[in-house]
Each structure stands twice: as structure tokens, then as C-alpha cells.
XYZ file of C-alpha atoms in Angstrom:
753
model
C 0.000 0.000 0.000
C 2.930 2.321 0.845
C 4.469 1.943 -2.604
C 1.104 2.577 -4.239
C 0.617 5.619 -2.049
C 4.107 6.944 -2.874
C 3.407 6.568 -6.586
C 0.059 8.329 -6.294
C 1.668 11.169 -4.336
C 4.383 11.663 -6.948
C 1.781 11.558 -9.706
C -0.301 14.159 -7.909
C 2.722 16.422 -7.435
C 3.642 16.114 -11.100
C 0.126 17.036 -12.097
C 0.147 20.051 -9.840
C 3.453 21.349 -11.151
C 2.571 20.854 -14.807
C -1.087 21.852 -15.005
C -3.413 24.470 -13.637
C -5.656 23.634 -10.734
C -9.328 24.045 -11.464
C -10.449 27.275 -9.864
C -13.731 28.831 -8.875
C -16.073 30.239 -11.473
C -14.881 33.362 -13.186
C -17.357 35.553 -11.280
C -15.048 35.283 -8.293
C -12.067 37.519 -8.920
C -8.787 36.587 -7.287
C -8.245 38.694 -4.192
C -5.454 41.228 -4.167
C -2.350 40.949 -1.992
C -3.834 43.474 0.390
C -7.086 41.541 0.562
C -5.239 38.328 1.435
C -3.332 40.117 4.165
C -6.595 41.363 5.641
C -8.352 37.965 5.392
C -9.476 36.712 8.796
C -7.872 33.553 10.142
C -10.028 30.724 8.899
C -10.730 27.541 10.849
C -12.093 24.257 9.496
C -14.286 22.211 11.851
C -15.143 18.616 10.910
C -17.674 16.583 12.875
C -17.803 12.882 13.599
C -20.259 10.583 11.888
C -18.635 7.254 11.071
C -18.826 6.451 7.370
C -20.871 9.632 6.856
C -17.575 11.418 7.580
C -16.349 10.490 4.100
C -18.342 13.547 3.036
C -15.521 15.618 4.556
C -13.198 14.319 1.833
C -15.519 15.518 -0.923
C -15.908 18.843 0.858
C -12.118 19.266 0.978
C -11.869 18.454 -2.726
C -14.359 21.220 -3.456
C -12.611 23.664 -1.128
C -9.301 23.013 -2.893
C -10.943 23.693 -6.233
C -12.323 26.933 -4.817
C -8.809 27.756 -3.519
C -9.799 28.111 0.138
C -6.911 27.930 2.603
C -7.301 27.168 6.306
C -5.217 28.395 9.238
C -6.401 25.874 11.872
C -8.341 22.592 11.779
C -10.294 20.799 14.501
C -12.107 17.511 14.255
C -13.931 14.808 16.157
C -13.979 11.058 15.471
C -14.008 10.546 11.675
C -13.573 14.313 11.381
C -10.317 13.967 13.310
C -9.043 11.339 10.879
C -9.846 13.333 7.752
C -8.965 16.694 9.306
C -5.738 15.403 10.856
C -4.555 13.914 7.554
C -5.303 17.174 5.734
C -3.619 19.257 8.432
C -0.510 17.071 8.200
C -0.072 17.673 4.488
C -2.156 15.178 2.530
C -4.308 16.599 -0.246
C -7.989 15.857 -0.507
C -7.274 13.645 -3.528
C -4.642 11.686 -1.611
C -7.035 11.150 1.300
C -9.690 9.990 -1.165
C -7.297 7.515 -2.800
C -6.288 6.091 0.581
C -9.926 5.777 1.662
C -11.047 4.035 -1.517
C -8.132 1.584 -1.261
C -8.986 0.492 2.300
C -10.286 -3.037 2.766
C -13.150 -2.039 5.069
C -14.371 -5.601 5.761
C -10.873 -6.407 6.971
C -10.788 -3.181 9.009
C -13.833 -4.217 11.034
C -13.344 -7.970 11.126
C -14.216 -9.395 14.581
C -11.085 -11.571 14.579
C -7.754 -11.852 12.758
C -7.431 -13.207 9.246
C -8.202 -16.879 9.732
C -5.176 -17.914 7.700
C -2.924 -16.219 10.265
C -4.372 -18.082 13.270
C -2.553 -20.903 14.987
C -4.049 -24.359 15.065
C -5.876 -23.866 18.360
C -7.454 -20.634 17.177
C -8.716 -22.324 14.022
C -9.997 -25.292 16.001
C -11.955 -22.996 18.310
C -13.345 -21.252 15.260
C -14.418 -24.530 13.615
C -16.318 -25.496 16.724
C -17.981 -22.102 17.084
C -16.093 -20.890 20.152
C -15.581 -17.141 20.413
C -14.748 -14.553 19.303
C -16.107 -13.105 22.561
C -13.820 -13.797 25.516
C -14.546 -13.199 29.193
C -11.657 -12.941 31.633
C -11.686 -14.838 34.918
C -9.794 -12.960 37.636
C -9.617 -12.992 41.413
C -11.890 -9.941 41.344
C -14.525 -11.633 39.171
C -15.352 -11.659 35.481
C -13.775 -9.121 33.150
C -15.124 -8.107 29.735
C -13.208 -6.741 26.757
C -15.276 -3.572 26.303
C -15.214 -3.725 22.512
C -17.294 -5.181 19.722
C -14.672 -4.731 17.017
C -10.907 -5.221 17.548
C -8.892 -2.072 16.885
C -5.840 -3.828 15.401
C -6.503 -3.010 11.747
C -7.586 0.515 12.620
C -4.383 1.032 14.618
C -2.250 -0.233 11.728
C -4.115 1.969 9.266
C -3.620 5.087 11.385
C 0.038 4.324 12.029
C 0.827 3.727 8.369
C -1.174 6.714 7.141
C 0.622 9.072 9.523
C 4.098 7.528 9.206
C 5.693 10.659 7.655
C 4.715 12.624 10.738
C 5.389 10.112 13.516
C 8.103 12.310 15.028
C 5.653 15.178 15.605
C 4.216 15.224 19.149
C 2.814 18.744 19.063
C -0.009 18.848 16.512
C 0.093 22.641 16.418
C 3.384 22.196 14.514
C 1.743 20.348 11.604
C 1.454 22.085 8.263
C -1.874 23.405 9.531
C -2.263 23.551 13.339
C -4.617 20.754 14.372
C -6.448 19.516 17.458
C -8.876 16.654 18.034
C -11.461 16.058 20.720
C -12.109 13.016 22.913
C -14.277 12.313 25.965
C -12.883 11.326 29.366
C -14.848 8.205 30.225
C -14.415 8.712 33.980
C -15.160 12.447 34.335
C -17.271 13.069 31.238
C -15.070 16.063 30.385
C -13.836 17.147 26.987
C -10.178 16.356 26.353
C -8.278 18.367 23.750
C -5.695 16.256 21.929
C -2.834 18.365 20.643
C 0.207 18.439 22.944
C 2.475 15.482 23.741
C 0.633 13.133 21.430
C 1.209 11.679 17.971
C -1.225 12.263 15.152
C -2.152 8.568 15.000
C -2.813 8.451 18.739
C -4.943 11.612 18.611
C -7.077 10.131 15.827
C -7.406 6.828 17.662
C -8.477 8.467 20.931
C -11.002 10.692 19.222
C -12.768 7.868 17.385
C -13.018 5.243 20.146
C -16.731 4.670 19.670
C -18.131 3.295 22.965
C -18.980 -0.388 22.728
C -17.459 -0.717 19.261
C -13.777 0.014 19.849
C -12.038 -0.341 23.170
C -11.301 2.928 25.005
C -7.889 4.519 24.460
C -5.492 5.765 27.115
C -3.764 9.145 27.155
C -1.909 10.711 30.094
C -3.593 8.384 32.560
C -7.060 9.082 31.179
C -9.436 6.567 29.609
C -10.837 8.160 26.458
C -13.740 7.437 24.139
C -15.267 9.118 21.099
C -15.275 12.905 21.328
C -18.699 13.056 19.696
C -20.313 12.325 23.062
C -19.395 15.757 24.340
C -18.269 17.924 21.395
C -18.999 16.528 17.962
C -18.589 19.879 16.214
C -15.693 21.638 18.051
C -16.229 25.203 16.854
C -15.151 26.771 20.148
C -11.893 24.837 20.028
C -11.118 26.299 16.601
C -11.709 29.793 17.980
C -9.452 29.017 20.951
C -6.735 28.132 18.408
C -7.027 31.564 16.794
C -9.730 31.126 14.146
C -11.653 34.355 13.542
C -14.071 32.693 11.143
C -14.995 29.021 10.847
C -16.214 26.652 8.183
C -18.148 23.957 10.069
C -19.188 20.750 8.293
C -21.625 18.545 10.190
C -22.187 14.941 9.091
C -23.604 13.613 12.361
C -26.241 10.885 12.229
C -29.769 12.215 12.772
C -31.970 10.669 15.429
C -33.736 7.520 14.341
C -37.503 7.054 14.302
C -39.292 4.525 16.475
C -39.362 1.894 13.721
C -35.599 2.251 13.242
C -34.728 1.592 16.887
C -34.576 -2.186 17.159
C -32.706 -4.376 19.585
C -30.002 -3.525 22.099
C -27.594 -2.171 19.488
C -30.281 0.075 18.033
C -31.069 1.528 21.458
C -27.357 2.069 22.195
C -26.886 3.851 18.867
C -29.895 6.085 19.550
C -28.542 7.033 22.994
C -25.197 8.021 21.456
C -26.984 10.009 18.735
C -29.046 11.864 21.362
C -25.914 12.914 23.240
C -24.262 13.945 19.994
C -27.272 15.892 18.764
C -27.484 17.865 22.011
C -23.879 19.079 21.907
C -24.045 19.795 18.161
C -27.091 21.976 18.753
C -25.078 23.945 21.305
C -22.162 24.299 18.877
C -24.464 25.588 16.136
C -25.666 28.319 18.500
C -22.083 29.635 18.599
C -21.999 30.277 14.833
C -21.366 33.991 14.123
C -21.900 36.219 11.089
C -19.221 35.378 8.547
C -19.015 31.747 9.617
C -20.085 29.057 7.149
C -22.140 26.025 8.182
C -22.484 23.082 5.777
C -24.631 20.015 6.400
C -24.415 17.584 3.451
C -27.678 15.907 2.491
C -26.749 12.314 3.353
C -30.334 11.111 3.514
C -30.631 7.568 4.809
C -26.894 6.838 4.684
C -25.685 5.568 8.050
C -22.480 5.667 10.048
C -21.862 2.042 9.029
C -22.107 2.504 5.236
C -18.361 2.192 4.672
C -18.853 0.393 1.368
C -20.603 3.489 -0.049
C -17.589 5.760 0.347
C -17.616 6.987 -3.280
C -21.230 8.111 -3.049
C -20.683 9.819 0.302
C -17.573 11.654 -0.958
C -19.554 12.949 -3.920
C -22.344 14.222 -1.643
C -19.791 16.165 0.416
C -18.333 17.706 -2.744
C -21.762 18.753 -3.940
C -22.688 20.261 -0.578
C -19.804 22.724 -0.785
C -20.194 23.493 -4.471
C -23.904 24.189 -3.973
C -22.854 26.906 -1.498
C -19.688 28.132 -3.229
C -20.814 31.773 -3.194
C -20.345 31.758 0.586
C -16.604 31.181 0.113
C -15.955 34.171 -2.176
C -14.225 36.240 0.564
C -11.719 33.454 1.206
C -10.530 32.577 -2.326
C -6.740 32.664 -2.763
C -4.665 33.773 -5.762
C -4.345 30.869 -8.157
C -0.522 30.954 -8.459
C 0.044 31.364 -4.737
C -2.399 28.586 -3.921
C -0.770 26.169 -6.386
C 2.643 26.853 -4.881
C 1.213 26.350 -1.382
C -0.263 22.975 -2.295
C 2.910 21.726 -3.979
C 4.900 22.541 -0.825
C 2.394 20.522 1.229
C 2.748 17.485 -1.018
C 6.536 17.435 -0.748
C 6.193 16.711 2.968
C 4.385 13.434 2.317
C 6.753 12.024 -0.295
C 8.343 9.136 1.610
C 9.276 5.722 0.277
C 8.175 3.881 3.400
C 11.348 1.803 3.711
C 13.622 1.728 6.757
C 17.175 0.599 7.407
C 16.413 -1.485 10.501
C 19.273 -2.633 12.709
C 17.175 -4.260 15.441
C 13.662 -5.512 16.185
C 12.406 -5.139 19.754
C 9.305 -6.126 21.705
C 8.451 -3.807 24.593
C 5.962 -3.404 27.401
C 5.049 -7.051 28.126
C 4.221 -8.364 31.587
C 2.957 -11.941 31.077
C 3.940 -13.000 27.559
C 7.563 -13.876 26.820
C 8.993 -11.272 24.360
C 11.214 -13.959 22.813
C 8.066 -15.880 21.860
C 6.734 -12.801 20.060
C 9.986 -12.340 18.139
C 9.841 -16.001 17.102
C 6.409 -15.364 15.591
C 7.561 -12.858 12.980
C 9.930 -12.972 10.017
C 11.771 -9.652 9.648
C 15.085 -9.678 7.754
C 17.159 -6.772 9.090
C 19.749 -7.311 6.352
C 17.269 -5.765 3.915
C 15.236 -2.527 4.050
C 11.989 -3.002 5.977
C 8.848 -1.400 4.561
C 5.881 -0.127 6.514
C 3.825 -2.926 4.942
C 6.262 -5.585 6.216
C 6.048 -4.142 9.721
C 2.245 -4.093 9.493
C 2.167 -7.723 8.318
C 4.379 -8.717 11.236
C 2.026 -6.913 13.634
C -0.918 -8.836 12.169
C 0.940 -12.127 12.639
C 1.613 -11.312 16.290
C -2.018 -10.334 16.864
C -3.295 -13.518 15.224
C -1.564 -15.614 17.903
C -4.440 -14.598 20.173
C -2.420 -13.208 23.079
C -2.965 -9.492 22.477
C -5.806 -7.090 21.840
C -3.661 -4.834 19.656
C -0.081 -4.697 18.385
C 1.099 -1.133 17.727
C 4.536 -0.608 16.237
C 6.883 2.295 15.560
C 10.307 3.077 14.107
C 12.811 4.730 16.453
C 16.234 6.238 15.701
C 18.987 3.625 16.037
C 22.775 3.616 15.914
C 24.705 4.898 12.891
C 21.708 6.292 11.081
C 19.675 3.091 11.346
C 16.242 2.588 12.895
C 14.853 0.231 15.517
C 11.498 -1.423 14.820
C 9.612 -1.577 18.113
C 6.463 -3.627 18.658
C 4.419 -2.771 21.748
C 1.772 -5.501 22.031
C -1.086 -4.624 24.350
C -1.874 -7.614 26.542
C -5.540 -8.507 26.693
C -7.587 -6.628 29.248
C -9.476 -9.873 29.945
C -6.191 -11.492 30.976
C -5.005 -15.011 30.144
C -7.598 -16.968 32.102
C -10.474 -16.752 29.644
C -13.927 -18.179 29.020
C -15.440 -18.787 25.584
C -18.885 -20.052 24.661
C -20.372 -22.017 21.793
C -23.018 -24.552 20.938
C -25.563 -25.687 18.408
C -29.303 -26.214 18.018
C -31.085 -28.450 15.504
C -34.857 -28.790 15.210
C -37.219 -30.165 12.590
C -40.137 -28.465 14.405
C -41.519 -31.924 15.242
C -39.916 -34.777 17.133
C -36.215 -34.444 16.246
C -34.584 -31.731 18.340
C -31.016 -31.474 19.601
C -29.332 -28.838 21.723
C -25.746 -28.482 22.947
C -23.959 -25.690 24.772
C -20.191 -25.503 25.203
C -18.192 -23.684 27.865
C -14.443 -23.531 27.335
C -11.855 -22.195 29.778
C -8.273 -21.526 28.714
C -5.467 -20.532 31.063
C -2.497 -19.369 29.068
C 1.091 -18.412 29.737
C 1.536 -20.643 32.770
C 5.276 -20.733 32.062
C 7.851 -18.897 29.947
C 7.469 -21.376 27.075
C 3.757 -20.621 26.737
C 2.161 -23.562 28.518
C -1.614 -23.522 28.178
C -4.261 -25.472 30.075
C -7.655 -25.893 28.426
C -10.812 -27.304 29.986
C -14.073 -27.723 28.117
C -17.502 -28.954 29.071
C -20.470 -29.595 26.803
C -24.031 -30.107 28.017
C -27.102 -31.111 26.044
C -27.792 -33.952 23.637
C -24.103 -34.908 23.729
C -22.317 -34.524 27.057
C -18.581 -34.078 26.951
C -15.666 -33.082 29.146
C -12.115 -32.379 28.005
C -8.949 -31.332 29.816
C -5.607 -30.941 28.063
C -2.310 -29.160 28.671
C -0.467 -27.854 25.605
C 3.227 -27.403 26.355
C 5.532 -26.044 23.615
C 9.051 -27.453 23.803
C 11.064 -24.237 23.933
C 10.417 -20.539 23.309
C 8.354 -20.248 20.154
C 8.740 -24.000 19.782
C 6.709 -25.850 17.175
C 7.150 -29.205 18.893
C 4.750 -29.747 21.782
C 3.662 -32.268 24.392
C 0.013 -32.600 25.305
C -1.413 -34.812 28.073
C -5.173 -35.157 27.647
C -8.205 -36.713 29.339
C -11.746 -36.748 27.961
C -15.211 -38.136 28.612
C -18.161 -38.315 26.217
C -21.759 -39.509 26.553
C -23.754 -39.632 23.341
C -27.154 -41.121 22.411
C -28.102 -42.577 19.020
C -31.545 -43.625 17.929
C -31.773 -47.223 16.740
C -33.614 -47.820 13.445
C -34.655 -51.054 11.731
C -34.966 -51.252 7.958
C -36.255 -48.164 6.164
C -38.516 -47.013 8.975
C -38.031 -43.449 10.211
C -39.394 -44.425 13.603
C -36.693 -45.490 16.072
C -37.184 -48.768 17.887
C -34.709 -47.992 20.588
C -31.675 -45.990 21.582
C -27.934 -46.453 21.755
C -26.077 -44.723 24.573
C -22.294 -44.661 24.383
C -19.907 -43.617 27.126
C -16.216 -43.258 26.500
C -13.419 -42.244 28.850
C -9.978 -41.678 27.359
C -6.562 -40.627 28.691
C -3.379 -40.227 26.686
C -0.125 -38.405 26.007
C 0.615 -36.863 22.610
C 3.698 -35.489 20.901
C 3.142 -33.163 17.976
C 4.528 -30.591 15.602
C 2.710 -27.438 14.501
C 3.142 -25.942 11.040
C 2.536 -22.169 11.189
C -0.729 -21.167 9.491
C -1.134 -24.679 8.084
C -1.914 -27.291 10.735
C -0.271 -29.895 12.897
C 0.542 -33.571 13.195
C 0.572 -35.586 16.403
C 1.215 -39.094 17.630
C 0.194 -40.492 20.974
C -0.645 -43.418 23.174
C -3.113 -43.993 25.949
C -6.017 -45.982 27.326
C -9.765 -45.825 26.923
C -12.880 -47.393 28.384
C -16.005 -47.615 26.222
C -19.516 -48.675 27.177
C -22.478 -49.114 24.855
C -25.995 -49.711 26.106
C -28.925 -50.442 23.825
C -32.542 -50.142 24.889
C -35.249 -51.574 22.598
C -38.854 -52.673 22.971
C -37.593 -56.307 22.955
C -34.507 -56.382 25.156
C -31.633 -54.398 26.587
C -28.055 -55.037 25.501
C -24.818 -53.885 27.103
C -21.323 -53.889 25.715
C -18.115 -52.759 27.434
C -14.564 -52.525 26.215
C -11.311 -51.158 27.561
C -8.091 -51.060 25.632
C -4.748 -49.409 25.162
C -4.186 -47.486 21.936
C -1.686 -45.693 19.776
C -2.757 -43.065 17.275
C -1.515 -40.803 14.531
C -3.352 -37.716 13.347
C -2.769 -34.990 10.759
C -4.899 -31.858 10.566
C -4.452 -29.075 8.003
C -6.731 -26.062 7.684
C -6.213 -23.039 5.411
C -9.893 -22.121 4.924
C -10.555 -18.385 5.043
C -13.872 -18.951 6.852
C -15.145 -21.835 8.968
C -18.773 -21.635 7.776
C -18.792 -20.139 4.274
C -15.229 -20.451 2.970
C -14.169 -19.191 -0.450
C -10.490 -20.161 -0.418
C -8.176 -22.735 1.134
C -8.655 -26.394 2.046
C -9.292 -28.632 5.032
C -7.974 -32.113 5.802
C -8.270 -34.197 8.951
C -7.017 -37.773 8.936
C -6.409 -40.192 11.796
C -5.586 -43.821 12.398
C -5.938 -45.467 15.808
C -4.763 -48.948 16.731
C -6.401 -50.595 19.744
C -4.442 -53.532 21.133
C -5.381 -56.127 23.738
C -9.013 -54.952 23.911
C -11.034 -56.517 26.719
C -14.751 -56.652 25.920
C -17.959 -58.272 27.102
C -18.864 -59.589 23.635
C -16.041 -61.304 21.860
C -12.485 -60.198 22.424
C -10.589 -59.461 19.213
C -6.821 -59.264 19.424
C -6.825 -55.784 17.931
C -8.982 -53.140 16.320
C -7.881 -50.458 13.861
C -9.947 -47.348 13.266
C -9.522 -44.960 10.337
C -11.206 -41.635 9.653
C -10.629 -38.991 6.964
C -12.406 -35.661 6.401
C -11.635 -33.194 3.625
C -13.149 -30.060 2.111
C -12.205 -27.582 -0.589
C -14.161 -24.492 -1.767
C -14.400 -23.610 -5.445
C -15.301 -20.051 -6.434
C -18.025 -19.963 -9.074
C -18.308 -16.184 -9.167
C -17.822 -13.057 -7.114
C -20.505 -14.083 -4.630
C -21.017 -17.794 -5.355
C -19.029 -20.744 -3.996
C -19.213 -24.521 -4.183
C -17.849 -26.367 -1.153
C -16.891 -29.953 -2.022
C -16.401 -32.141 1.051
C -16.222 -35.775 1.990
C -15.812 -38.160 4.900
C -14.812 -41.795 5.194
C -14.406 -43.958 8.295
C -13.933 -47.614 9.116
C -13.102 -49.918 12.031
C -11.696 -53.417 11.581
C -13.745 -54.774 14.507
C -15.712 -52.272 16.593
C -16.826 -48.814 15.564
C -19.867 -46.600 15.291
C -20.217 -43.879 12.650
C -23.474 -42.246 11.708
C -25.214 -40.051 9.151
C -28.468 -38.119 9.152
C -29.519 -34.564 9.852
C -28.790 -31.197 8.251
C -26.421 -31.484 5.257
C -25.570 -35.023 6.371
C -28.290 -36.735 4.343
C -30.701 -33.847 4.688
C -34.304 -34.836 5.259
C -33.346 -37.791 7.449
C -33.484 -37.714 11.248
C -30.258 -36.984 13.106
C -28.136 -40.185 13.328
C -30.596 -42.142 11.155
C -27.945 -44.384 9.543
C -25.034 -45.958 11.393
C -22.428 -48.694 11.115
C -18.768 -49.496 11.528
C -18.134 -48.319 7.961
C -19.101 -44.977 6.457
C -18.577 -43.076 3.215
C -20.092 -39.666 2.553
C -19.744 -36.871 -0.003
C -21.387 -33.493 -0.437
C -21.448 -30.515 -2.779
C -22.700 -27.373 -1.058
C -23.523 -24.212 -3.029
C -23.952 -20.823 -1.369
C -24.571 -17.411 -2.906
C -24.188 -14.182 -0.941
C -27.267 -12.065 -1.658
C -26.208 -9.261 0.704
C -25.145 -5.957 -0.725
C -23.564 -4.261 2.248
C -20.251 -4.757 3.978
C -19.959 -8.226 5.411
C -18.329 -7.345 8.729
C -20.893 -4.674 9.615
C -24.004 -6.735 8.993
C -25.267 -10.263 8.914
C -24.630 -11.609 5.406
C -27.458 -13.649 3.907
C -26.867 -16.703 1.733
C -29.118 -18.745 -0.525
C -27.911 -22.186 -1.412
C -28.445 -25.862 -1.929
C -26.698 -29.190 -1.467
C -26.420 -32.590 -3.061
C -25.356 -35.387 -0.698
C -24.571 -39.070 -1.095
C -23.556 -41.501 1.600
C -23.580 -45.011 2.976
C -23.188 -46.537 6.429
C -22.898 -50.291 6.860
C -21.386 -53.101 8.878
C -18.728 -55.435 7.540
C -15.272 -55.380 6.028
C -13.912 -52.967 3.450
C -14.275 -55.563 0.712
C -18.039 -55.590 1.178
C -18.433 -52.034 -0.108
C -19.193 -53.118 -3.659
C -21.016 -56.385 -3.087
C -23.294 -55.644 -0.137
C -26.736 -54.894 -1.606
C -28.433 -54.600 1.762
C -27.036 -51.157 2.516
C -27.558 -48.992 -0.549
C -26.017 -45.630 -1.273
C -28.477 -42.966 -0.210
C -28.864 -39.633 -1.912
C -30.232 -36.386 -0.537
C -30.592 -32.734 -1.488
C -31.562 -29.500 0.215
C -32.392 -25.842 -0.350
C -31.598 -23.381 2.383
C -31.297 -19.780 3.495
C -28.570 -18.893 5.972
C -27.109 -15.909 7.781
C -23.660 -15.566 9.357
C -24.721 -13.714 12.505
C -22.689 -12.355 15.423
C -23.935 -15.384 17.363
C -22.781 -17.785 14.687
C -24.313 -19.120 11.453
C -28.026 -19.896 11.315
C -29.725 -22.055 8.689
C -33.291 -22.827 7.617
C -33.089 -25.993 5.518
C -35.657 -27.830 3.411
C -34.108 -31.262 2.833
C -35.067 -34.593 1.364
C -33.465 -38.019 1.326
C -34.643 -39.445 -2.013
C -37.141 -42.262 -1.699
C -37.343 -41.894 2.048
C -38.003 -38.821 4.178
C -38.042 -35.018 4.070
C -37.928 -32.258 6.670
C -37.793 -28.534 7.332
C -35.006 -27.929 9.823
C -33.574 -24.981 11.728
C -29.900 -25.165 12.641
C -27.671 -22.803 14.613
C -23.951 -23.497 14.911
C -20.880 -24.347 12.848
C -21.562 -26.831 10.063
C -18.466 -27.824 8.131
C -19.806 -31.413 7.935
């Protein structure tokens, strides 16, 4: 992005030096030298408004065309970002180019890029755990205080303001600048100008309560300045402005029908507070001041994907009132020279001669572990983009809520790249929640809820203890300790114990009415040695012991089967999917083989039993919004095993667990089309899709797959509508197993299989 920005800056400078800037209409004569000397000091005031603040960019484009020069700038929230960038030296066109190039879905993603996560993070994601984490401390539960992580926003602000990172007095920028924030403890206005970087001032000013975590400055906890002064006209006057141009893009109050749910009420409360202080600011407008309120209609603070339209509205708002700016128009030659001097200040190549990489400010996490996470070659120049990518990699490990970075002066003209990861406010003893619900609105209903507790950084090598309990249709308990072998080590040891209780309905023939129920109980304990491949997956081998009990209850008789055995196992898991529910890129593979030896059972006692299971999935893009997910599963046991099919997307239309056996083969093609038209990360995307499924479960040896006519291959299909909500994906599925049964089913939870 830095190289692209540098090119665009040079191109803009060339254009300025070789052509004439478009001026105001000829009816406005250029002011004389005396008139310019007598011009009052002009202040620009830009309000907050989220995505509506893009209108400020269009307004600045128009003001540059009209040749209006400002002496001071103040801003709040999005107004601080646009106003601060302009005050520093960026042109309106440069700010527009940067804005249009931003990946806004990535900016507001609730978690890191999935491809950057470690194996445990991906596993949690597959099973629907998180992203919300609750800290467990000696003082009680602790919450994060944010809906959206600020990591990408922090990187964006740092990179955008890199040419000015040595400035800690914003009055010394090309145009003196100040931003406004709100002290969360006192409710007072905080002026951000002295002893603060431009990036930090922007970040503090736009810490929207509940969305982004509060920022800290001089011992104060700060949130969005719009709560107390969304249109800081008085601040501009305090900085010496004799006249002001105030542009208000604040969100108007919603009507009753627009206020829905908790988030809607919270947004309305914030808008009420904002509207009250804006009304007060408007009362301070004096003769000679200019007030502009772009007609943004129904556009909201979250319409980041409509930036082009919003910029154009801001441009039009100024041009529709251009006669008001006649007293402030500059001489064309002088103004062109002024702009070219501003552009020269932003011409940086973004590369640094780095002699050392440091990690600072950590209390619990080992800094050496952080350094082992990144790949920075100090023998070559380091770009801003490389530093940003390294920060994203560190953040994706899951230990930090944000990873700021900076370049400091080093020895002999070099620089030191310093990462300052911010340890999670929830701490490293954390709770996560998940679960699933399946209902056919009749007799087949399942419900499971999962509570997971992770206690990380129990030693300097990053030892982590995880406990998980599941209640509902399937009851499960898991406890495991993941111990890396060395700082940043990829080899690990993992002792593990687990318990699972699971029921299965027992069916006879083609009847959809169960004649009884299986109940299985399994206790397992083992030790595993493994190796983790960064961003790819891991392999592990282990040995242990298990005890399994199966009880069958039918209308004829009750049967019981018990078995205990020692085992050795080998497993490989690789996951590069970009999304756990609706992936568009990557692949998934999970394969395992387990050998049970010397099993002791109540019915027959085979000398050994070998179990195999393979799962795989790969998405294929069929268009910009359409994807086909091809997946399959195969499993077999040489003596004793139980694998089942039935339920949503697993022979849709059939009851959950309808078909079972010690052999299983299953394949599925799943199509989903995104019918949403707004930004994915700021809404709940809606998908329409369908599936075709084929599978078989039977009892016998592998050689019986072809010849056994008593267990036919079954085919199924479904049509569905789904939404990837903040609570996880939800599906409404109309499915049918051909020649057998059909159902309308609701499902909430992760569904890769």
C-alpha cells in the first residue's frame, strides 16, 4: 500500500506542477495581496459521523478547487481522521485515494485473518467458540469492552501518519490541528494536541463506545469525542480562528421503527448525546461563519462500502454553497505553490534501514516468543507494509488485543522497529462459549452448549491449560495441557483426558421411527507429541487408554457392551480455509488412524482393532458471490466402531443419526450465494444455497463395499437460506433423502460437515 501511495503522491505532485488547478467560477475575482493580508484567520471544523464522515473528503476536494486555505483545523472522530490527515499535508485527492483503497471488511473484522491463526485458534473457530472472551480474575469476570478489535484501525492510522510520527505537538503540523475526545471517567472534553502523535490523537477521538475499546492518554481513559463535542467550533476559535467553516455529518436521530434491539437503542442514545452538543455548537456560529450540512439522507455511520457516493455528496454540498466562500478565495498561483509545498512533505518511500527488532511493554507474555512469531530480515530494508504484516501475525496468535509498532532512531543512522503488544484486558484466564441447536419443528430436536476455559502463559514457554464442558444432547468433558518445547517452539507435548456420553436412535430397515436408543460412554486418557506448522496445521502421535460402554434399549430387550483397551494413534490436521462456515479459499484435511491392542470386551475379544477416519473439504469459487464447497468423509473400524449419518447437510431430510455402522462413506457438494449488498463485517450476510449429498453406512469389512446390496447408497438434497450472525451461522433448511423422508429444519452453529 505504501508503494502505491508513494506513486500516487508523486503523480499528484507532477500534475500540480505541470497543469493548472481548477479554480472557482470566473465571477469570483482573485483577491489582491492586500485583501489576502486582511483575510481573517479561517478555521475548518469537521464533525464525527462514522462512514458519513467520508463527506468531509468531498468537501475538501471542493474547497481546494475553490482555492480556500485554512489556518487551523479541529475535528472529532471521523472528522479527526480526515482533518488530521489534511492538516498534516495530505491533499484531498490523496485522502480519497487512501480511503477508496482500504479493505473495510478487513478493518472491522471481529477476529484476525483466519489464515494467520494458529491451530488452536482455528480449532476454536471450527467449533464455534468465540470470538467473545470473558476474563476470569480474582476480582470476578472481566469483559473486553469492545465489539470490534482495533488492530486493523491502529495499523491503518500508524501507516497513514508515518511521515509525521516524530511530531508530538499537533500545532506544529502544516496546519495547526487539534482533536477532541471524551474522558470516560469524568465526562469532560479532552483536547488532543500536545504530547501526542497524530495517530494516537485520531485513535483516541474515534473510540466509539462499545465498538472500539477505550484509548489511554496521560492516565485518562478516552472514548469518542462526539459524546461531548462533535462539532468543536469553540476549540477552533481558541486556536485563533476568527471565522470558521463547520461541516456537520452527524447521524440524525432515528424514528421509532428504526430503533430495534439492544444495538439500536445504544446507537440512539449516542446520537441523542451527539445531537445535544451539536445543537449547542451551532448556537455559537457567528456572522461570517459558514455552516455546511451535506444531504446524506438515509446513509448511516456504518455505510463504509458506499464511500464513493458519500464523498460525492460532500463535494456537492460545498459546491452548492460556493458563493459563501468568495471572501476566502486565494490567488491561483500562490495557492498552487502552497499545495505543492504541502505534497513534498508526504513524499516518503516507506522503507527503513532497521538494525534491530524489539518487543516492549510485556508483563505476562515472553517477548522472545513474540519475536519467534515474525519474520523480519534486518539485512534488507523493511517497509511499513512488512512491519504491518508482522504486527498482524503477532495479533493472530491470540495473546494481544492490539499490536502497535513504531520506528525509532537507532545507531549509525539506522532505525529500531519496536512492537508494543497490548496484553488482553481480559487477561489469560479466559472463558469462551459455543453450541448448536437443531430442530425439525416436530420430534427431532437437539441442543448443545459448550463452555471452554483456557489458562495461558503458565510458564515462559507458553504452557496452556484448556478445559471444556459440553451439556445437552451430547455430554462431553475435556482437559488438556499444551506445552511447547522451547520458546516459540513448534514441537509440543500434550497430556489429555476426555469423557463423552452420546445417544443414538436405533432404526430397523427403512422405517423413520426409532425402535430404541444407543447410549455410548467413552473415557480416554493419553499423552501426545506433535509438531505445529505455522498457518497450516499440525501432526501428532500419541498413546493412551480408553474405556467404552455401549448400552442399547429396545422394545424387545436391553443389551450392554463394554470394552477397555490401550491405543496408539496418529493424526494430521491441516486447515487453510478463510472462513469456517462459508469459505471461499483454502482447504481442510483431517485424517487419523488409531490402533487398539489387547481390547477386553464383554462380547467377543478381538486381538486388535484399527480405526480410520478422513475428512476433507475444498471451496471452489463460481463467481464473485457464489461458492461450491466440495467435502467428503470416510471412516472404518476393523472390529468395533460406530459412525453415523443423518440430519442437516448429512443426508438432509433424514433424522439426526438415522444411519449408522462401523463403515461410512459420505460426499457433499454445497452451493452458497451471498445475496447481501452491504459490507460483510458490519451486517449479517445472507446466503441462498443448496446441497447434493450421497452416503452409505454399513457393517462389515472394506471388501463388502461393492457387493453388499443390503445397505444402498443414499442420496439427498436441500435448499436453504442462511445468515452468518454475530452469534454464529443460522440455517433454515428444506431437505429430502430421495425415496425416504423429508424435513424442514432450523440449525444454529458451525456446520463444516
